[in-house]
Amino acid sequence: MRLPCTLSIQDRCLSSNGKQSKKPISSTVAICKHPKADKHCLIIFNSKNPHGTKYDLEENFLKAHTSFLNEGKVTIQFKNPPHDIYIQASVILLKPFIRLLHGIITKTGNPKLLPKSMSLSVTPIFVAPTKLVINNRSEYPTKGFPPTLESLTIEGIRRLGLDLGIMKLTKLKVLNLSDNNISMIPEAFSLMKNLKVLDISKNHFYKSSLKDWKWLSGNLCDTLVSLNLADNKLMFLPVHIIKLKNLHTLDVSGNNLKEIPNGIGCLRRLKSLKINENAIEKLPGSIKCLKLVELNVTNNKFKSLNVLSSKDQLLLSRITGAGSLKELSSQRVLELGLRYDASIIPATVVFYLDSEAKYCTCGKPCFKVYSFKCINFNLGCISDAVITNPVSGLYAKVDCYFCSHKCARISNANRVQLVR
């Protein structure tokens, strides 16, 4: 195991005569195993000593001072030569190094995990960490995260907010913040360039208002493929979620949702949708645009086929002519998937695009010119596997919006064929 660090070496014999220790120098400390014996050694490389200095560990190790380990500082003492080695390194890397050293000294470590000694003329190569798991507050880094991280898990430590240092991790692809007390994420989080998987389940996002979900935009619209919002006691699902056009997996189970966004059908690449353990009574008609592999709708409040009233099944038509210029231009913006926010267009227009849009069963948006009908829909038509309650079966109540009479006729014809 190799540890990049800054160190200085003090000779105890010289220090008694008033000699000062050498200035700290950037070095690499390695623990190796002898090739033909069950012995271990500690080797120090640096620019002034490329061939390395070797210290035998068995019967030569004197003591290790770890009082300031959480600050990234330790002192290792040897008997022969009588050297004190002062090491300063990243806490994340230093702790496992000291644990390994302790295992060798106490003979509780696994020697098979150690590399055999190599030629001391070989320059050591340090592999920067790409994965970090934090399950305890004491493991949290006090001096920031390694910039090379690609996977970060901070789970079950009751953290109240998002560490702003996470947004500096430009290589981060997987972020797990589950089982904490986080209630809001800053809007700047949308600038994460490579994030693909985000798990923020079992938090307190039910405290967030609609404006607190603006972080579901920006670069995340292109990069995010998996989002887990389960067990957050959510009363609503933000409409911003339909902008995540590359999303493959969405889990919003275990909340208090009564409906899901009307534009859920815009997530054309979605393969897994979990909306179980909620209070949903009906689904949006745009869900008919999805082609899922897995759909879980268990333990909701869907109305069965015979509960729909005659009023629910009436066709309400508002298609009386061409829409206004505002409606036609808004439709075009959404159809083309153009990005927009309050820095580009007025906030009132942003609200109009986000909140007023209905989505036809063909996937196109409509605003005030549409027809509407509530139908019973077989969920097996949009998913290879449907997990549902035996009582409710595969049918669910669906609110369908139609952008034209043609879409309404096609939907009605498809229903007639299914009945036959």
Coordinates of C-alpha atoms in Angstrom, one line a residue:
M1 CA 0.0 0.0 0.0
R2 CA 1.3 3.5 -0.9
L3 CA 0.6 6.8 0.8
P4 CA 1.4 10.1 -0.8
C5 CA 2.3 12.6 1.9
T6 CA 4.5 15.3 3.3
L7 CA 7.0 14.1 5.8
S8 CA 10.2 14.9 7.8
I9 CA 12.6 12.6 9.6
Q10 CA 14.1 13.4 13.0
D11 CA 17.1 11.5 14.3
R12 CA 16.6 11.2 18.0
C13 CA 20.3 11.0 18.7
L14 CA 21.0 14.3 16.9
S15 CA 17.9 16.1 18.4
S16 CA 19.4 15.6 21.9
N17 CA 22.3 17.7 20.8
G18 CA 20.1 20.6 19.6
K19 CA 20.0 19.7 15.9
Q20 CA 16.8 20.6 14.0
S21 CA 14.9 18.1 11.9
K22 CA 14.9 18.5 8.1
K23 CA 12.2 20.5 6.4
P24 CA 9.1 18.5 5.3
I25 CA 9.3 17.2 1.7
S26 CA 6.7 15.6 -0.6
S27 CA 7.2 11.8 -0.4
T28 CA 5.5 8.5 -0.9
V29 CA 5.5 5.9 1.9
A30 CA 5.0 2.3 1.0
I31 CA 4.4 -0.9 3.0
C32 CA 5.8 -4.0 1.4
K33 CA 6.4 -7.7 2.1
H34 CA 9.7 -9.4 1.6
P35 CA 9.6 -11.9 -1.3
K36 CA 11.2 -14.8 0.6
A37 CA 10.3 -14.2 4.2
D38 CA 7.3 -13.4 6.3
K39 CA 8.7 -10.0 7.1
H40 CA 7.5 -6.5 6.2
C41 CA 9.2 -3.2 5.7
L42 CA 8.3 0.5 5.3
I43 CA 10.0 2.3 2.4
I44 CA 10.1 6.1 1.8
F45 CA 10.6 7.6 -1.6
N46 CA 11.0 11.2 -2.6
S47 CA 12.8 13.4 -5.2
K48 CA 16.0 13.6 -3.1
N49 CA 16.0 9.8 -2.4
P50 CA 14.5 8.1 -5.5
H51 CA 15.9 4.7 -4.5
G52 CA 14.2 4.8 -1.2
T53 CA 15.0 4.4 2.5
K54 CA 13.9 1.1 4.1
Y55 CA 12.8 0.4 7.6
D56 CA 12.1 -3.1 8.9
L57 CA 8.9 -3.4 10.8
E58 CA 9.1 -6.6 12.8
E59 CA 11.0 -6.1 16.0
N60 CA 12.2 -2.7 14.9
F61 CA 8.9 -0.7 15.2
L62 CA 8.9 1.3 18.5
K63 CA 5.6 3.4 18.6
A64 CA 3.0 5.3 16.5
H65 CA 1.5 8.5 17.8
T66 CA -2.0 8.9 16.4
S67 CA -3.5 11.6 18.6
F68 CA -3.9 13.9 15.6
L69 CA -5.0 11.3 13.1
N70 CA -8.3 13.1 12.4
E71 CA -6.2 16.1 11.4
G72 CA -4.1 13.9 9.0
K73 CA -1.0 13.9 11.2
V74 CA 0.9 10.9 12.7
T75 CA 4.4 10.1 14.0
I76 CA 6.1 6.7 13.6
Q77 CA 9.1 5.8 15.7
F78 CA 11.7 3.1 14.9
K79 CA 14.4 1.6 17.1
N80 CA 17.2 1.2 14.5
P81 CA 18.0 3.7 13.2
P82 CA 16.5 5.8 15.9
H83 CA 14.3 7.9 13.6
D84 CA 11.0 9.7 14.2
I85 CA 9.0 10.0 11.0
Y86 CA 6.5 12.9 11.0
I87 CA 3.8 12.2 8.4
Q88 CA 1.0 14.6 7.1
A89 CA -1.5 13.3 4.6
S90 CA -5.1 13.2 3.6
V91 CA -7.2 11.7 6.4
I92 CA -9.1 9.5 3.9
L93 CA -5.9 7.9 2.8
L94 CA -4.0 8.0 6.1
K95 CA -6.6 6.1 8.2
P96 CA -6.5 2.8 6.2
F97 CA -2.7 3.1 6.0
I98 CA -2.4 3.2 9.8
R99 CA -5.0 0.4 10.1
L100 CA -2.8 -1.8 7.8
L101 CA 0.3 -0.9 9.8
H102 CA -1.4 -1.8 13.1
G103 CA -2.5 -5.1 11.6
I104 CA 1.1 -6.0 10.6
I105 CA 2.5 -5.0 14.0
T106 CA -0.2 -6.9 16.0
K107 CA -0.2 -9.7 13.4
T108 CA -3.9 -9.3 12.8
G109 CA -3.6 -8.2 9.2
N110 CA -3.8 -10.3 6.0
P111 CA -0.3 -10.5 4.5
K112 CA -1.7 -11.8 1.3
L113 CA -3.1 -8.4 0.6
L114 CA 0.4 -6.8 0.6
P115 CA 2.6 -6.6 -2.4
K116 CA 6.0 -8.2 -2.4
S117 CA 9.0 -6.0 -2.2
M118 CA 10.1 -4.6 -5.6
S119 CA 13.4 -3.1 -6.7
L120 CA 13.9 0.2 -4.8
S121 CA 14.7 2.0 -8.0
V122 CA 11.2 1.6 -9.2
T123 CA 9.2 4.9 -8.9
P124 CA 6.0 4.2 -6.9
I125 CA 2.7 5.0 -8.6
F126 CA -0.2 6.4 -6.6
V127 CA -3.7 5.6 -7.7
A128 CA -6.1 8.3 -6.6
P129 CA -9.3 7.1 -5.0
T130 CA -12.4 7.1 -7.1
K131 CA -14.9 5.8 -4.5
L132 CA -15.7 6.9 -1.0
V133 CA -18.3 5.5 1.5
I134 CA -19.1 7.4 4.6
N135 CA -21.4 5.7 7.1
N136 CA -20.3 7.5 10.3
R137 CA -19.7 11.2 11.2
S138 CA -16.2 10.4 12.3
E139 CA -15.3 9.3 8.8
Y140 CA -16.4 12.6 7.2
P141 CA -13.3 14.4 5.7
T142 CA -12.5 17.7 7.3
K143 CA -10.4 19.0 4.5
G144 CA -12.6 18.3 1.5
F145 CA -13.2 15.4 -0.8
P146 CA -10.6 13.9 -3.2
P147 CA -11.2 15.6 -6.6
T148 CA -10.9 12.3 -8.4
L149 CA -14.0 10.8 -6.8
E150 CA -16.5 9.1 -9.2
S151 CA -18.7 7.5 -6.6
L152 CA -19.6 9.1 -3.2
T153 CA -21.9 7.6 -0.6
I154 CA -22.9 9.6 2.5
E155 CA -25.5 7.5 4.2
G156 CA -27.2 7.5 7.6
I157 CA -25.2 10.3 9.3
R158 CA -28.2 12.6 9.7
R159 CA -26.7 15.4 7.6
L160 CA -29.0 18.5 7.3
G161 CA -27.7 19.9 4.1
L162 CA -25.7 19.3 0.9
D163 CA -22.0 19.8 1.3
L164 CA -21.1 22.5 -1.3
G165 CA -17.8 20.7 -1.8
I166 CA -19.7 18.0 -3.6
M167 CA -20.4 20.4 -6.4
K168 CA -16.7 20.8 -7.1
L169 CA -16.3 17.1 -7.9
T170 CA -16.3 17.3 -11.7
K171 CA -15.8 13.6 -12.2
L172 CA -18.6 12.5 -9.9
K173 CA -21.0 10.0 -11.5
V174 CA -22.8 8.3 -8.6
L175 CA -24.0 10.2 -5.5
N176 CA -25.9 8.5 -2.7
L177 CA -27.2 10.8 0.1
S178 CA -29.9 8.4 1.4
D179 CA -31.1 8.2 5.0
N180 CA -30.2 11.8 6.1
N181 CA -32.1 14.9 7.1
I182 CA -31.6 16.9 3.9
S183 CA -34.6 19.0 2.9
M184 CA -33.2 21.2 0.0
I185 CA -30.6 21.2 -2.7
P186 CA -29.2 24.5 -4.1
E187 CA -30.0 25.4 -7.6
A188 CA -26.2 25.4 -8.5
F189 CA -26.3 21.6 -8.2
S190 CA -27.8 21.6 -11.7
L191 CA -24.3 22.4 -13.0
M192 CA -22.9 19.0 -12.2
K193 CA -21.4 17.8 -15.5
N194 CA -21.1 14.0 -15.2
L195 CA -23.6 12.9 -12.5
K196 CA -25.6 9.9 -13.7
V197 CA -27.1 8.3 -10.5
L198 CA -28.6 10.3 -7.7
D199 CA -30.1 8.6 -4.6
I200 CA -31.7 11.0 -2.1
S201 CA -34.2 8.6 -0.6
K202 CA -35.2 8.7 3.1
N203 CA -34.6 12.4 3.6
H204 CA -36.9 15.4 4.4
F205 CA -37.7 16.8 0.9
Y206 CA -41.3 17.1 1.9
K207 CA -40.3 20.4 3.3
S208 CA -39.3 21.8 -0.1
S209 CA -41.6 24.1 -2.0
L210 CA -41.9 24.0 -5.8
K211 CA -39.2 26.7 -6.2
D212 CA -36.7 24.6 -4.3
W213 CA -36.7 22.0 -7.1
K214 CA -35.0 24.3 -9.7
W215 CA -31.8 22.2 -9.4
L216 CA -33.6 19.6 -11.6
S217 CA -32.4 21.4 -14.7
G218 CA -29.2 22.4 -16.4
N219 CA -26.7 19.7 -17.1
L220 CA -28.7 17.1 -15.2
C221 CA -31.3 17.2 -18.0
D222 CA -28.7 15.5 -20.2
T223 CA -26.6 13.4 -17.7
L224 CA -29.0 12.0 -15.1
V225 CA -30.2 8.4 -15.8
S226 CA -31.3 7.3 -12.3
L227 CA -33.2 9.2 -9.6
N228 CA -34.4 7.9 -6.3
L229 CA -36.8 10.0 -4.3
A230 CA -38.4 7.2 -2.3
D231 CA -39.5 7.7 1.3
N232 CA -39.5 11.4 1.5
K233 CA -43.1 12.0 2.5
L234 CA -43.6 14.0 -0.7
M235 CA -47.0 15.6 -1.2
F236 CA -46.3 16.4 -4.9
L237 CA -43.8 15.5 -7.5
P238 CA -42.1 18.6 -9.1
V239 CA -42.9 19.2 -12.8
H240 CA -39.2 19.9 -13.3
I241 CA -38.7 16.1 -13.4
I242 CA -40.1 15.8 -16.9
K243 CA -37.1 17.7 -18.2
L244 CA -34.7 14.8 -17.4
K245 CA -34.9 13.4 -20.9
N246 CA -32.3 10.7 -20.4
L247 CA -33.8 9.3 -17.2
H248 CA -34.0 5.4 -17.3
T249 CA -35.0 4.7 -13.7
L250 CA -37.4 6.7 -11.4
D251 CA -38.3 5.7 -7.9
V252 CA -40.9 7.8 -6.0
S253 CA -42.3 5.0 -3.9
G254 CA -43.2 5.4 -0.2
N255 CA -44.4 9.0 -0.4
N256 CA -47.8 10.7 -0.1
L257 CA -48.4 11.5 -3.8
K258 CA -51.9 11.8 -5.1
E259 CA -50.8 12.3 -8.7
I260 CA -47.7 12.4 -10.9
P261 CA -46.8 15.2 -13.4
N262 CA -49.0 15.3 -16.5
G263 CA -45.9 15.3 -18.7
I264 CA -44.4 12.0 -17.4
G265 CA -44.7 10.7 -20.9
C266 CA -41.9 13.1 -22.0
L267 CA -39.5 10.7 -20.4
R268 CA -39.3 8.6 -23.5
R269 CA -36.2 6.6 -22.3
L270 CA -37.7 5.7 -19.0
K271 CA -37.5 1.9 -18.4
S272 CA -38.3 1.5 -14.7
L273 CA -41.0 3.4 -12.8
K274 CA -41.8 2.8 -9.2
I275 CA -44.8 4.7 -7.8
N276 CA -46.0 2.1 -5.3
E277 CA -46.9 2.9 -1.6
N278 CA -48.6 6.3 -2.4
A279 CA -52.1 7.6 -2.6
I280 CA -52.4 8.0 -6.3
E281 CA -56.0 7.7 -7.7
K282 CA -55.4 8.3 -11.4
L283 CA -52.5 8.6 -13.9
P284 CA -51.9 11.1 -16.7
G285 CA -52.8 10.1 -20.2
S286 CA -49.2 10.8 -21.5
I287 CA -48.1 7.7 -19.7
K288 CA -49.4 5.9 -22.7
C289 CA -46.2 7.1 -24.5
L290 CA -43.9 5.1 -22.3
K291 CA -42.4 1.8 -23.1
L292 CA -41.3 0.4 -19.7
V293 CA -39.6 -2.8 -18.6
E294 CA -40.9 -2.5 -15.0
L295 CA -43.8 -0.7 -13.5
N296 CA -44.7 -0.9 -9.8
V297 CA -48.1 0.6 -8.8
T298 CA -48.9 -1.5 -5.7
N299 CA -50.7 0.0 -2.7
N300 CA -52.3 3.1 -4.3
K301 CA -55.9 4.2 -4.5
F302 CA -56.8 3.5 -8.1
K303 CA -60.5 3.3 -8.9
S304 CA -61.5 0.0 -10.5
L305 CA -63.3 -0.3 -13.8
N306 CA -66.9 -0.2 -12.4
V307 CA -66.3 2.8 -10.2
L308 CA -66.0 5.3 -13.0
S309 CA -69.1 7.5 -13.2
S310 CA -70.8 8.3 -16.4
K311 CA -69.6 11.9 -15.9
D312 CA -66.0 10.7 -15.9
Q313 CA -66.4 9.0 -19.2
L314 CA -67.8 12.0 -21.1
L315 CA -65.6 13.7 -23.7
L316 CA -65.0 17.4 -22.8
S317 CA -63.9 19.3 -25.9
R318 CA -62.3 22.7 -26.0
I319 CA -61.0 22.4 -29.6
T320 CA -62.8 25.3 -31.2
G321 CA -60.1 26.7 -33.5
A322 CA -56.5 27.6 -33.6
G323 CA -54.8 28.5 -30.4
S324 CA -53.4 31.9 -29.5
L325 CA -49.9 33.0 -30.6
K326 CA -48.8 32.5 -27.0
E327 CA -50.0 28.9 -27.0
L328 CA -48.6 28.0 -30.4
S329 CA -45.2 29.4 -29.5
S330 CA -45.2 27.6 -26.1
Q331 CA -46.1 24.3 -27.8
R332 CA -43.2 24.7 -30.2
V333 CA -40.7 25.4 -27.3
L334 CA -41.7 22.3 -25.5
E335 CA -41.8 20.1 -28.6
L336 CA -38.3 21.1 -29.5
G337 CA -37.1 20.6 -25.9
L338 CA -35.5 24.0 -25.8
R339 CA -34.0 25.0 -22.4
Y340 CA -35.5 28.0 -20.6
D341 CA -35.4 29.7 -17.2
A342 CA -36.0 33.0 -15.6
S343 CA -32.7 34.4 -16.8
I344 CA -33.8 34.0 -20.5
I345 CA -37.5 34.6 -20.5
P346 CA -39.9 36.3 -17.9
A347 CA -40.7 34.3 -14.8
T348 CA -44.4 34.4 -15.7
V349 CA -43.7 32.6 -19.0
V350 CA -41.6 30.0 -17.2
F351 CA -44.5 29.3 -14.9
Y352 CA -46.9 29.1 -17.8
L353 CA -44.7 26.5 -19.6
D354 CA -44.1 24.5 -16.4
S355 CA -47.5 24.6 -14.8
E356 CA -50.2 25.2 -17.5
A357 CA -49.1 22.6 -20.0
K358 CA -51.1 19.4 -20.6
Y359 CA -49.8 16.6 -22.6
C360 CA -51.7 14.7 -25.2
T361 CA -51.6 10.9 -25.4
C362 CA -49.4 11.4 -28.5
G363 CA -46.9 13.3 -26.4
K364 CA -47.5 16.8 -27.8
P365 CA -48.2 19.7 -25.3
C366 CA -51.4 21.7 -25.3
F367 CA -52.6 24.5 -23.1
K368 CA -56.2 25.8 -23.6
V369 CA -57.1 24.1 -26.8
Y370 CA -57.7 20.5 -26.1
S371 CA -60.3 17.8 -25.5
F372 CA -60.4 15.7 -22.3
K373 CA -61.7 12.3 -21.3
C374 CA -61.2 10.0 -18.4
I375 CA -60.8 6.3 -19.3
N376 CA -59.7 3.0 -17.8
F377 CA -56.4 1.9 -19.2
N378 CA -54.6 -1.5 -19.2
L379 CA -51.1 -0.8 -17.8
G380 CA -49.8 -4.0 -19.4
C381 CA -49.9 -2.0 -22.7
I382 CA -46.9 0.1 -21.6
S383 CA -44.8 -2.2 -19.5
D384 CA -43.3 -5.7 -19.9
A385 CA -43.8 -6.4 -16.2
V386 CA -46.5 -4.7 -14.0
I387 CA -46.5 -5.2 -10.2
T388 CA -49.9 -4.4 -8.8
N389 CA -52.5 -5.5 -6.2
P390 CA -54.6 -8.5 -7.1
V391 CA -57.8 -6.5 -6.3
S392 CA -57.2 -3.6 -8.6
G393 CA -55.6 -5.7 -11.4
L394 CA -53.9 -4.1 -14.4
Y395 CA -56.4 -1.3 -15.0
A396 CA -56.1 2.2 -13.7
K397 CA -58.0 5.5 -14.1
V398 CA -56.3 7.7 -16.7
D399 CA -57.0 11.4 -17.5
C400 CA -56.4 11.8 -21.2
Y401 CA -55.9 15.1 -23.0
F402 CA -56.1 15.3 -26.8
C403 CA -54.4 18.0 -28.8
S404 CA -56.7 17.3 -31.8
H405 CA -59.9 15.5 -32.8
K406 CA -57.7 13.1 -34.7
C407 CA -55.9 12.0 -31.4
A408 CA -59.2 11.6 -29.7
R409 CA -60.5 9.3 -32.5
I410 CA -57.3 7.2 -32.6
S411 CA -57.5 6.7 -28.8
N412 CA -61.2 5.7 -29.0
A413 CA -60.5 3.3 -31.9
N414 CA -57.7 1.6 -29.9
R415 CA -59.9 1.2 -26.9
V416 CA -62.6 -0.5 -29.1
Q417 CA -60.0 -2.9 -30.5
L418 CA -58.9 -3.8 -27.0
V419 CA -62.4 -4.5 -25.9
R420 CA -62.9 -6.8 -28.9

